[in-house]
Tab-separated table of C-alpha atoms and ligand atoms in Angstrom:
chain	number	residue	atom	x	y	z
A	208	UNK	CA	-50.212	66.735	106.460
A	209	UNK	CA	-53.967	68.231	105.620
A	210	UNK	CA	-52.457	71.895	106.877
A	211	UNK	CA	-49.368	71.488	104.743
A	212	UNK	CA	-50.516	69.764	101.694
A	213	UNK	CA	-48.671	66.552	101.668
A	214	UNK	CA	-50.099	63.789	99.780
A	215	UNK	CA	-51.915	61.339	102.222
A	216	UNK	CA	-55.225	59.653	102.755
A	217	UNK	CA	-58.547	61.481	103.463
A	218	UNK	CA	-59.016	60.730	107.051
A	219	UNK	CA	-61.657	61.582	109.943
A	220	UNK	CA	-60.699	61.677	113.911
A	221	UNK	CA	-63.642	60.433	116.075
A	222	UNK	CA	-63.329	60.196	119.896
A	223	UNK	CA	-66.994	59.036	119.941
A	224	UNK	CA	-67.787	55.884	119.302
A	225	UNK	CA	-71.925	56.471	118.263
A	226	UNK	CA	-70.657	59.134	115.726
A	227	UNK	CA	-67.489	56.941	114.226
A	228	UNK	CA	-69.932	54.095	113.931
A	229	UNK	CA	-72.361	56.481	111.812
A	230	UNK	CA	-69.661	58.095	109.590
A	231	UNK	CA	-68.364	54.216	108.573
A	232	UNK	CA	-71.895	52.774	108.105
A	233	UNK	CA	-71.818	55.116	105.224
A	234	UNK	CA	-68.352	54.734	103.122
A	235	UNK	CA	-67.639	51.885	100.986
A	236	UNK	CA	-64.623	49.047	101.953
A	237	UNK	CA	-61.925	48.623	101.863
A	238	UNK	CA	-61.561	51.131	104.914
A	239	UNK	CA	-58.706	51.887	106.964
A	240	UNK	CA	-59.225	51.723	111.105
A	241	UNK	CA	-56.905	53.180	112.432
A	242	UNK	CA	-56.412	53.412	117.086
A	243	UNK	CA	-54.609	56.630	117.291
A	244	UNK	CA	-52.467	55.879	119.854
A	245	UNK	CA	-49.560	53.464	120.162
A	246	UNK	CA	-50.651	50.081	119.877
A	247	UNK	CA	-47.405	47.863	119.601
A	248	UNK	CA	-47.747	47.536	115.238
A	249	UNK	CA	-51.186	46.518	115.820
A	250	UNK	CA	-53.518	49.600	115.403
A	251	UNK	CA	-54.103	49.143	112.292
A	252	UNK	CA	-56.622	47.336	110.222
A	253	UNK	CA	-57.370	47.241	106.347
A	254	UNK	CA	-61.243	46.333	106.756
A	255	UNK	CA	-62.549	44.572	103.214
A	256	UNK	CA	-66.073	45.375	104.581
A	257	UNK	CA	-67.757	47.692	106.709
A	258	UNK	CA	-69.187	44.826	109.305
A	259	UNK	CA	-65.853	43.834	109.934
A	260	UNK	CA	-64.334	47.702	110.126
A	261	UNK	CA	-67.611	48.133	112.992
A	262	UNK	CA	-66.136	44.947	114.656
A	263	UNK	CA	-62.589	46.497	114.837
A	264	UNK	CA	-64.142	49.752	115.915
A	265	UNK	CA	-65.733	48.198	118.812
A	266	UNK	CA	-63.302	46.353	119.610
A	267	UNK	CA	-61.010	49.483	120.164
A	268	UNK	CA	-63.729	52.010	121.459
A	269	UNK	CA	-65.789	49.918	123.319
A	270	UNK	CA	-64.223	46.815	124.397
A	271	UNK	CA	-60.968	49.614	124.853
A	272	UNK	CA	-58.163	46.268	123.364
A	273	UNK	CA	-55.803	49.337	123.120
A	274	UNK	CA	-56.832	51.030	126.241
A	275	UNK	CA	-56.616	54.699	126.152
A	276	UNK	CA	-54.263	54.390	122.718
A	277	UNK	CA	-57.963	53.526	121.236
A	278	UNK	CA	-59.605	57.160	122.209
A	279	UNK	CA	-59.360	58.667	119.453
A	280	UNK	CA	-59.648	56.589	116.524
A	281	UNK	CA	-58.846	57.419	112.777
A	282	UNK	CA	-61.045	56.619	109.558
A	283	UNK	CA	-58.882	56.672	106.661
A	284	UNK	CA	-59.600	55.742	103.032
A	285	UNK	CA	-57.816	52.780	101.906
A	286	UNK	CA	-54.913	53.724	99.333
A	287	UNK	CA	-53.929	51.013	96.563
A	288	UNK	CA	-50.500	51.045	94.949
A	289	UNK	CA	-46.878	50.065	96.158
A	290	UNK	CA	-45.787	50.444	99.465
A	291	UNK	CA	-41.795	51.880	100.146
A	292	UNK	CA	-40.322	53.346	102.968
A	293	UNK	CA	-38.122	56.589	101.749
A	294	UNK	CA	-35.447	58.218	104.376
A	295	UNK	CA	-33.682	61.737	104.244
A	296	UNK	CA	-30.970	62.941	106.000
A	297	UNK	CA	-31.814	66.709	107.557
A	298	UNK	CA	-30.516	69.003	109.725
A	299	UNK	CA	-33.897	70.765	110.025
A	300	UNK	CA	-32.911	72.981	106.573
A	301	UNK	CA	-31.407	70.870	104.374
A	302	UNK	CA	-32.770	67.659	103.321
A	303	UNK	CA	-30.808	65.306	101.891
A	304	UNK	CA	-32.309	61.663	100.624
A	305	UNK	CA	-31.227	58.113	101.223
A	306	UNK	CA	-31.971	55.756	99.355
A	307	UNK	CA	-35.318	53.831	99.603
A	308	UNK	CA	-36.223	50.234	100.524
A	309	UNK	CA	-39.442	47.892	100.537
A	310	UNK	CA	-39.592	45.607	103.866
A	311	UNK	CA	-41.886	42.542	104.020
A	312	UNK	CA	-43.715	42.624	107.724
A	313	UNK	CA	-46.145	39.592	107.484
A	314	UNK	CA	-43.726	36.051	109.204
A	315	UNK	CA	-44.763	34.164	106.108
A	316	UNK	CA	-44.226	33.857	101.895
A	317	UNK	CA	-46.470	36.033	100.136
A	318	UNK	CA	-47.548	38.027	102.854
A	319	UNK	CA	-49.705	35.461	104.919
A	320	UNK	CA	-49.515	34.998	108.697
A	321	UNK	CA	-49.181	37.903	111.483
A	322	UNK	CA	-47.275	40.663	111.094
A	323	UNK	CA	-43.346	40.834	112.589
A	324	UNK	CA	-41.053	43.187	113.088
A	325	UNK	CA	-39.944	43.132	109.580
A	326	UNK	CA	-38.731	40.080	107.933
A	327	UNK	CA	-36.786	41.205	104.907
A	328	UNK	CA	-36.034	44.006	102.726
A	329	UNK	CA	-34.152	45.050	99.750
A	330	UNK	CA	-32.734	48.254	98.168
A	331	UNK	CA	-33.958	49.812	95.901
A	332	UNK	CA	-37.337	49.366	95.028
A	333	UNK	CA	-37.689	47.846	91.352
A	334	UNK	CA	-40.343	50.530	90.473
A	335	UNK	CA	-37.813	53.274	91.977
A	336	UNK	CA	-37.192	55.920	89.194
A	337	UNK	CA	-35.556	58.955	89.102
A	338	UNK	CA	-39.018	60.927	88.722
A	339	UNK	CA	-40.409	59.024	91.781
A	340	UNK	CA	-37.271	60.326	93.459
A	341	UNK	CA	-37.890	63.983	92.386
A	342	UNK	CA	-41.807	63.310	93.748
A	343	UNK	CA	-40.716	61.661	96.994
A	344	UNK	CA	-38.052	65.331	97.732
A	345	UNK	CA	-40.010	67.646	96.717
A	346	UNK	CA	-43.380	66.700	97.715
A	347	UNK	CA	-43.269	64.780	100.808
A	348	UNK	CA	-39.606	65.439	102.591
A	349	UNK	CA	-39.097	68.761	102.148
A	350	UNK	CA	-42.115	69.924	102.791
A	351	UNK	CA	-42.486	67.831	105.834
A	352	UNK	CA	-38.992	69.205	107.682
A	353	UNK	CA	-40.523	72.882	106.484
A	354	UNK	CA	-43.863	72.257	108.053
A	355	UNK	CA	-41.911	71.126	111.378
A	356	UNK	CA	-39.733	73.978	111.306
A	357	UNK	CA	-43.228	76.355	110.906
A	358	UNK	CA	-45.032	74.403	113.553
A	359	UNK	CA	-41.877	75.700	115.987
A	360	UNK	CA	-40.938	71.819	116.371
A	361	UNK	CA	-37.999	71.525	113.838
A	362	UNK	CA	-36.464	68.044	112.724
A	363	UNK	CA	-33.219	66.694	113.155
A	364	UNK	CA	-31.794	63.299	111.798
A	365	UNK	CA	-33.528	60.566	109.993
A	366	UNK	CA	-37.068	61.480	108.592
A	367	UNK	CA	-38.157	57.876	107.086
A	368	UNK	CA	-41.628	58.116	105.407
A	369	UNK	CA	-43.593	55.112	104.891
A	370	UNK	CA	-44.978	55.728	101.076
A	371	UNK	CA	-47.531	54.348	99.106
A	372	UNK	CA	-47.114	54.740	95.732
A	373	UNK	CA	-50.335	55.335	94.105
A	374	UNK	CA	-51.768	56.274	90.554
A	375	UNK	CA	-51.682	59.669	91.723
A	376	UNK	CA	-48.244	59.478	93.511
A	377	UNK	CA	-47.222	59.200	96.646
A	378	UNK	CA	-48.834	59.144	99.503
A	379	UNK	CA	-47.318	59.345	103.271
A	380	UNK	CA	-49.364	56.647	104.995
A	381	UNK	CA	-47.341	57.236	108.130
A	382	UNK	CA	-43.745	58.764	109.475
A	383	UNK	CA	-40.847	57.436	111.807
A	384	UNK	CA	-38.239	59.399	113.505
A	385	UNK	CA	-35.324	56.800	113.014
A	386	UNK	CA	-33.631	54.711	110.300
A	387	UNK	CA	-36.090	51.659	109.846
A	388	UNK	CA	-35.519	48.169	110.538
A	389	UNK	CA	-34.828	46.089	108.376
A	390	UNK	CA	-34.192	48.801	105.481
A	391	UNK	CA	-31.469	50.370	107.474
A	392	UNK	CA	-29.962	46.561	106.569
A	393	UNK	CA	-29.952	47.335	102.706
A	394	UNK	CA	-29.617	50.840	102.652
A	395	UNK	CA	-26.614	51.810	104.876
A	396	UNK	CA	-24.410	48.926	102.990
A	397	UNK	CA	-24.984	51.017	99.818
A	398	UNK	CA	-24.046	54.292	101.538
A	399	UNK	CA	-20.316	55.492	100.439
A	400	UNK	CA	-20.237	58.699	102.705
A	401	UNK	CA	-19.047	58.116	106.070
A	402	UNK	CA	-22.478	58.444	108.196
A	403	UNK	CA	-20.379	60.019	111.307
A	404	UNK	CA	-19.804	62.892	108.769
A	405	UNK	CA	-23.462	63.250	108.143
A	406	UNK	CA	-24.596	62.732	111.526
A	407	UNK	CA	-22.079	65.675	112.670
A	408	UNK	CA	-23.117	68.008	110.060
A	409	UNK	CA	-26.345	67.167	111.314
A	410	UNK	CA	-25.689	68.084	114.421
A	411	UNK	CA	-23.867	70.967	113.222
A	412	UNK	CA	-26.493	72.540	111.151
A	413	UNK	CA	-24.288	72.252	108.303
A	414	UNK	CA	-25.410	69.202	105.910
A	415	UNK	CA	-25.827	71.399	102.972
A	416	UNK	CA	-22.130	71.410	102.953
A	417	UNK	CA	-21.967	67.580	102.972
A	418	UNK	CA	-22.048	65.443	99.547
A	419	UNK	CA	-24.067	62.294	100.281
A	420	UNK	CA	-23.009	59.571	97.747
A	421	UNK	CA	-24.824	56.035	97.256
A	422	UNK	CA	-23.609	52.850	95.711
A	423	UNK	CA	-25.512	51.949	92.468
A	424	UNK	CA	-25.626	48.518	93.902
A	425	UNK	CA	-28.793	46.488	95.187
A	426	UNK	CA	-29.161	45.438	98.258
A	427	UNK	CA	-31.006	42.343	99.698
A	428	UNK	CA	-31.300	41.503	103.540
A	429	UNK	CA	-33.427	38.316	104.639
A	430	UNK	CA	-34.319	37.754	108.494
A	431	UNK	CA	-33.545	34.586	109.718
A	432	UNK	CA	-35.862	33.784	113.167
A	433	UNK	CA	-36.469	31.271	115.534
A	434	UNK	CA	-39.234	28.909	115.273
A	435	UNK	CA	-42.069	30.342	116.973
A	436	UNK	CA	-41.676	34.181	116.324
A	437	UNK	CA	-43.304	36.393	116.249
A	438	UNK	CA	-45.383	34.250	119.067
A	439	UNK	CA	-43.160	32.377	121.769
A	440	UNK	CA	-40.282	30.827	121.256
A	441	UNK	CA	-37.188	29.177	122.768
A	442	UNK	CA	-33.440	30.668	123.100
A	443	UNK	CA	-30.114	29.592	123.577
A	444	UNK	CA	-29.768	27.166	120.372
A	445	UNK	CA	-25.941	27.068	118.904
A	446	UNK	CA	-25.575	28.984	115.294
A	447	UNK	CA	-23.581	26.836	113.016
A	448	UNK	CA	-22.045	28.113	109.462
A	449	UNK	CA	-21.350	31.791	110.336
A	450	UNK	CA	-17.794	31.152	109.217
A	451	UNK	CA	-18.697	29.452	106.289
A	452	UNK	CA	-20.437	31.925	104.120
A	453	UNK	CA	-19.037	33.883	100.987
A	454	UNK	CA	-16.719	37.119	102.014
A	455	UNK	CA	-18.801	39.739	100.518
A	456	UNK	CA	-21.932	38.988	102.684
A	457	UNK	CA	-22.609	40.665	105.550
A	458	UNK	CA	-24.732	39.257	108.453
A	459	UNK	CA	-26.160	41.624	111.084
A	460	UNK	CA	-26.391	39.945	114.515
A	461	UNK	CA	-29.945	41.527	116.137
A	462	UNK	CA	-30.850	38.189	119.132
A	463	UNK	CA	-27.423	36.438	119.595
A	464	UNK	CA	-25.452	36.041	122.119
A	465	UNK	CA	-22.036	34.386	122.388
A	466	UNK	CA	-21.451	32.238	125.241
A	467	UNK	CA	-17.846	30.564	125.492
A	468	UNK	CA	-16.910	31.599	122.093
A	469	UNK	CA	-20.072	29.794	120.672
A	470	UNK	CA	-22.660	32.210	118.858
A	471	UNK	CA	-26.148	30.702	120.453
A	472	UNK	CA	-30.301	32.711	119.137
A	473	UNK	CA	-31.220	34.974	122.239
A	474	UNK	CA	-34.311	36.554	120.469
A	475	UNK	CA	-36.951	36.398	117.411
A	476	UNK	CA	-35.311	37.919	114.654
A	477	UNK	CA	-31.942	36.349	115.339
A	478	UNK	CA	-30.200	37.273	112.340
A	479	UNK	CA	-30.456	38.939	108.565
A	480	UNK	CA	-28.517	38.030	105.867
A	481	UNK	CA	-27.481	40.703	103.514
A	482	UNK	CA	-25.674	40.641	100.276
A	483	UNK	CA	-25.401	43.304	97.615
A	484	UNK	CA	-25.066	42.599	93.650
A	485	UNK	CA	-24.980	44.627	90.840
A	486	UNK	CA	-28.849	44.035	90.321
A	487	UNK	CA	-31.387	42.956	92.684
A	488	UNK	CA	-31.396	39.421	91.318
A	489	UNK	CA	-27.828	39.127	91.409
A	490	UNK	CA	-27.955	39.863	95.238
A	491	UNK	CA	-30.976	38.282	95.727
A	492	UNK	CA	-29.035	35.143	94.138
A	493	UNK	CA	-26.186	35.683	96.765
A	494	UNK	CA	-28.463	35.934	99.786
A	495	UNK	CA	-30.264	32.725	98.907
A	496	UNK	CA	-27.388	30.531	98.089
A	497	UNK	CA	-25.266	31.513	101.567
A	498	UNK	CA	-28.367	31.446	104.181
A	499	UNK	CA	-28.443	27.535	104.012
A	500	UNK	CA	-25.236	27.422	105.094
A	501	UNK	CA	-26.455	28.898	108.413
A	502	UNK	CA	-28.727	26.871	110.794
A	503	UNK	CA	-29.525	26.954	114.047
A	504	UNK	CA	-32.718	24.260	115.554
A	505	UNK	CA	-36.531	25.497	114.207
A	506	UNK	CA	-34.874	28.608	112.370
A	507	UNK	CA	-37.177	29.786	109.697
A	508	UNK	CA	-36.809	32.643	106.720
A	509	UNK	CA	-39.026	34.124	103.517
A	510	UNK	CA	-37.669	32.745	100.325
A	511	UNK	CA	-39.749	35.570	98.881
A	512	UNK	CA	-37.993	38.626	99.489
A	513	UNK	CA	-37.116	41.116	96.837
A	514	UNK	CA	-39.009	38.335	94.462
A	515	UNK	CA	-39.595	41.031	91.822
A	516	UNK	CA	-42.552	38.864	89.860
A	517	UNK	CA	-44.874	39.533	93.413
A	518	UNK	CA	-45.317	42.644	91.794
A	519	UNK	CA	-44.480	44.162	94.857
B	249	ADP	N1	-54.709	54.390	104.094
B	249	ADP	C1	-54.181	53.177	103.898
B	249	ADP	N2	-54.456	52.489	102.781
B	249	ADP	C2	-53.939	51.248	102.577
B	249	ADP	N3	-53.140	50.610	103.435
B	249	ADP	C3	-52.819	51.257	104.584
B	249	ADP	C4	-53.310	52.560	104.882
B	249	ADP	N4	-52.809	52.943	106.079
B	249	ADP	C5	-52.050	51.915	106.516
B	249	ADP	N5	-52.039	50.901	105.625
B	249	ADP	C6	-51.346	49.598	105.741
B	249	ADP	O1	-51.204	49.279	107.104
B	249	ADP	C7	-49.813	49.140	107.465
B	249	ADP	C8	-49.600	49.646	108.873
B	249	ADP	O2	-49.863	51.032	108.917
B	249	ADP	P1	-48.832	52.041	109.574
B	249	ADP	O3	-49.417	53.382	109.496
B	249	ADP	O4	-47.495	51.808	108.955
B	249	ADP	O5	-48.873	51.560	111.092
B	249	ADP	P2	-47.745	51.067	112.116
B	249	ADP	O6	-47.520	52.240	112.994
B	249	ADP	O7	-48.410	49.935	112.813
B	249	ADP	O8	-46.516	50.695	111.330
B	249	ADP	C9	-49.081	49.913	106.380
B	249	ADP	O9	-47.756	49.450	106.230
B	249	ADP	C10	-49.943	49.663	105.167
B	249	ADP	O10	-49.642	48.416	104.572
B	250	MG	MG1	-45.661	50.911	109.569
């Protein structure tokens, strides 16, 4: 991103611990540690002082929590604003955007408890404007599927860039080769193109040819888990309601299972809800009034998702 100029953090790579300890003792919190390897959604730490960033650096280059994921280790100044994850379509030359989403990782209401797989999400982002849109194209995705193409290593299907929308614009905080989870909930309902098209043309090396059209609708998806998650929890419980819910809502099945024609949890995130409306409220209305009609034992939700006064 530094060799191509797209907007991100200031950042430092240490592989020694003596001379990362030195470099944080003098910068001012919050601080971002970051293990630079892959460390199952858990490399990273937002330190709000420096004792407790040297306590997460220790932990990952001395006591080695991440193994060899925690060699190399990344210091990164901490970014304020609004965090969004943006997608584009590309075929390594043409880049074509989806539309963006906000997902809500921590299990519980305003962001408290540990962090999940993603517990909710909605489409698109209240503070989404057309000149954010224009920022997000031509400042962070195109220049990111050019600077692959330079590097010799060029790009091919869904770029998703996890944003954070700052003062001074937006900033990539981090990238994913794939659609995420749970925005690819709210974001392919609202896509009118047929994505076997795009994917082809993809494929093809022909997507400039391809008109990409969105619904103006919002979109809200809530995850419904088992008690438990994202610790342990128990399987196998019978899902009741799934026939009872209005027709326009659309539930994604992610740990079920259907046993003698009875629908029964088989993982975490068992299900999310998803309704769209012709504003976010309106579908965040719709989502809330058909989840209680699903239940299944210990099953547990945010009633906070696409809550718009969270400022979020
Ligand atoms: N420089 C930063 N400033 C502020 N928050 C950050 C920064 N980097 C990461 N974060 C926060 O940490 C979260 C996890 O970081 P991310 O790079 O997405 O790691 P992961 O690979 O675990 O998803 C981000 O979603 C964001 O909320
Ligand atoms: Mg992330």
């Amino acid at each position: 991103m530094q060799k191509y100029n797209i907007p991100c953090a200031r950042s430092t790579s240490f592989s020694e611990y003596s001379q990362a300890k030195e470099y944080l003792l003098k910068q001012s919190p919050p601080i971002v540690v970051k293990a630079d390897g892959l460390a199952a959604g858990k490399g990273v730490t937002v330190a709000e002082t420096i004792p407790q960033a040297l306590e997460v650096l220790a932990s990952i280059m001395e006591s080695r929590i991440f193994g060899a994921a925690g060699d190399k280790v990344v210091i990164e100044e901490y970014l304020s604003g609004r965090e969004m994850s943006a997608f584009a379509f590309t075929d390594a030359q043409a880049v074509i955007p989806m539309v963006p989403a906000c997902d809500y990782k921590p299990v519980f209401d305003g962001d408290q408890g540990p962090n999940t797989g993603g517990m909710g999400s909605y489409s698109p982002p209240y503070f989404y404007n057309s000149t954010l849109a224009k920022t997000v194209t031509e400042d962070v995705m195109e220049p990111t599927v050019k600077a692959m193409r330079q590097e010799g290593r060029p790009y091919k299907g869904v770029l998703y860039g996890g944003l954070m929308v700052t003062d001074d614009g937006p900033k990539v905080l981090e990238y994913n080769a794939r659609f995420g989870d749970p925005e690819a909930q709210v974001t392919l309902p609202r896509l009118k193109t047929d994505l076997v098209d795009i994917m082809l043309a993809v494929v093809n090396n022909n997507l400039d040819q391809i008109d990409v059209e969105w619904s103006e609708d919002a979109c809200v998806g809530v995850v419904m888990a088992s008690a438990g998650y994202p610790g342990s929890y128990k399987t196998g419980f019978p899902i009741t309601g799934l026939n009872d819910l209005d027709k326009d809502i659309l539930v994604f099945h992610a740990g079920t299972k259907l046993e003698s024609g009875q629908v029964l949890t088989n993982g975490g995130r068992v299900l999310t809800v998803v309704a769209t409306g012709k504003t976010i409220a309106e579908a965040r209305q719709k989502v809330y009034a058909n989840i209680p009609r699903i239940h299944f034992e210990g099953c547990h939700y945010r009633k906070d998702i696409a809550e718009i006064k969270r400022g979020r």
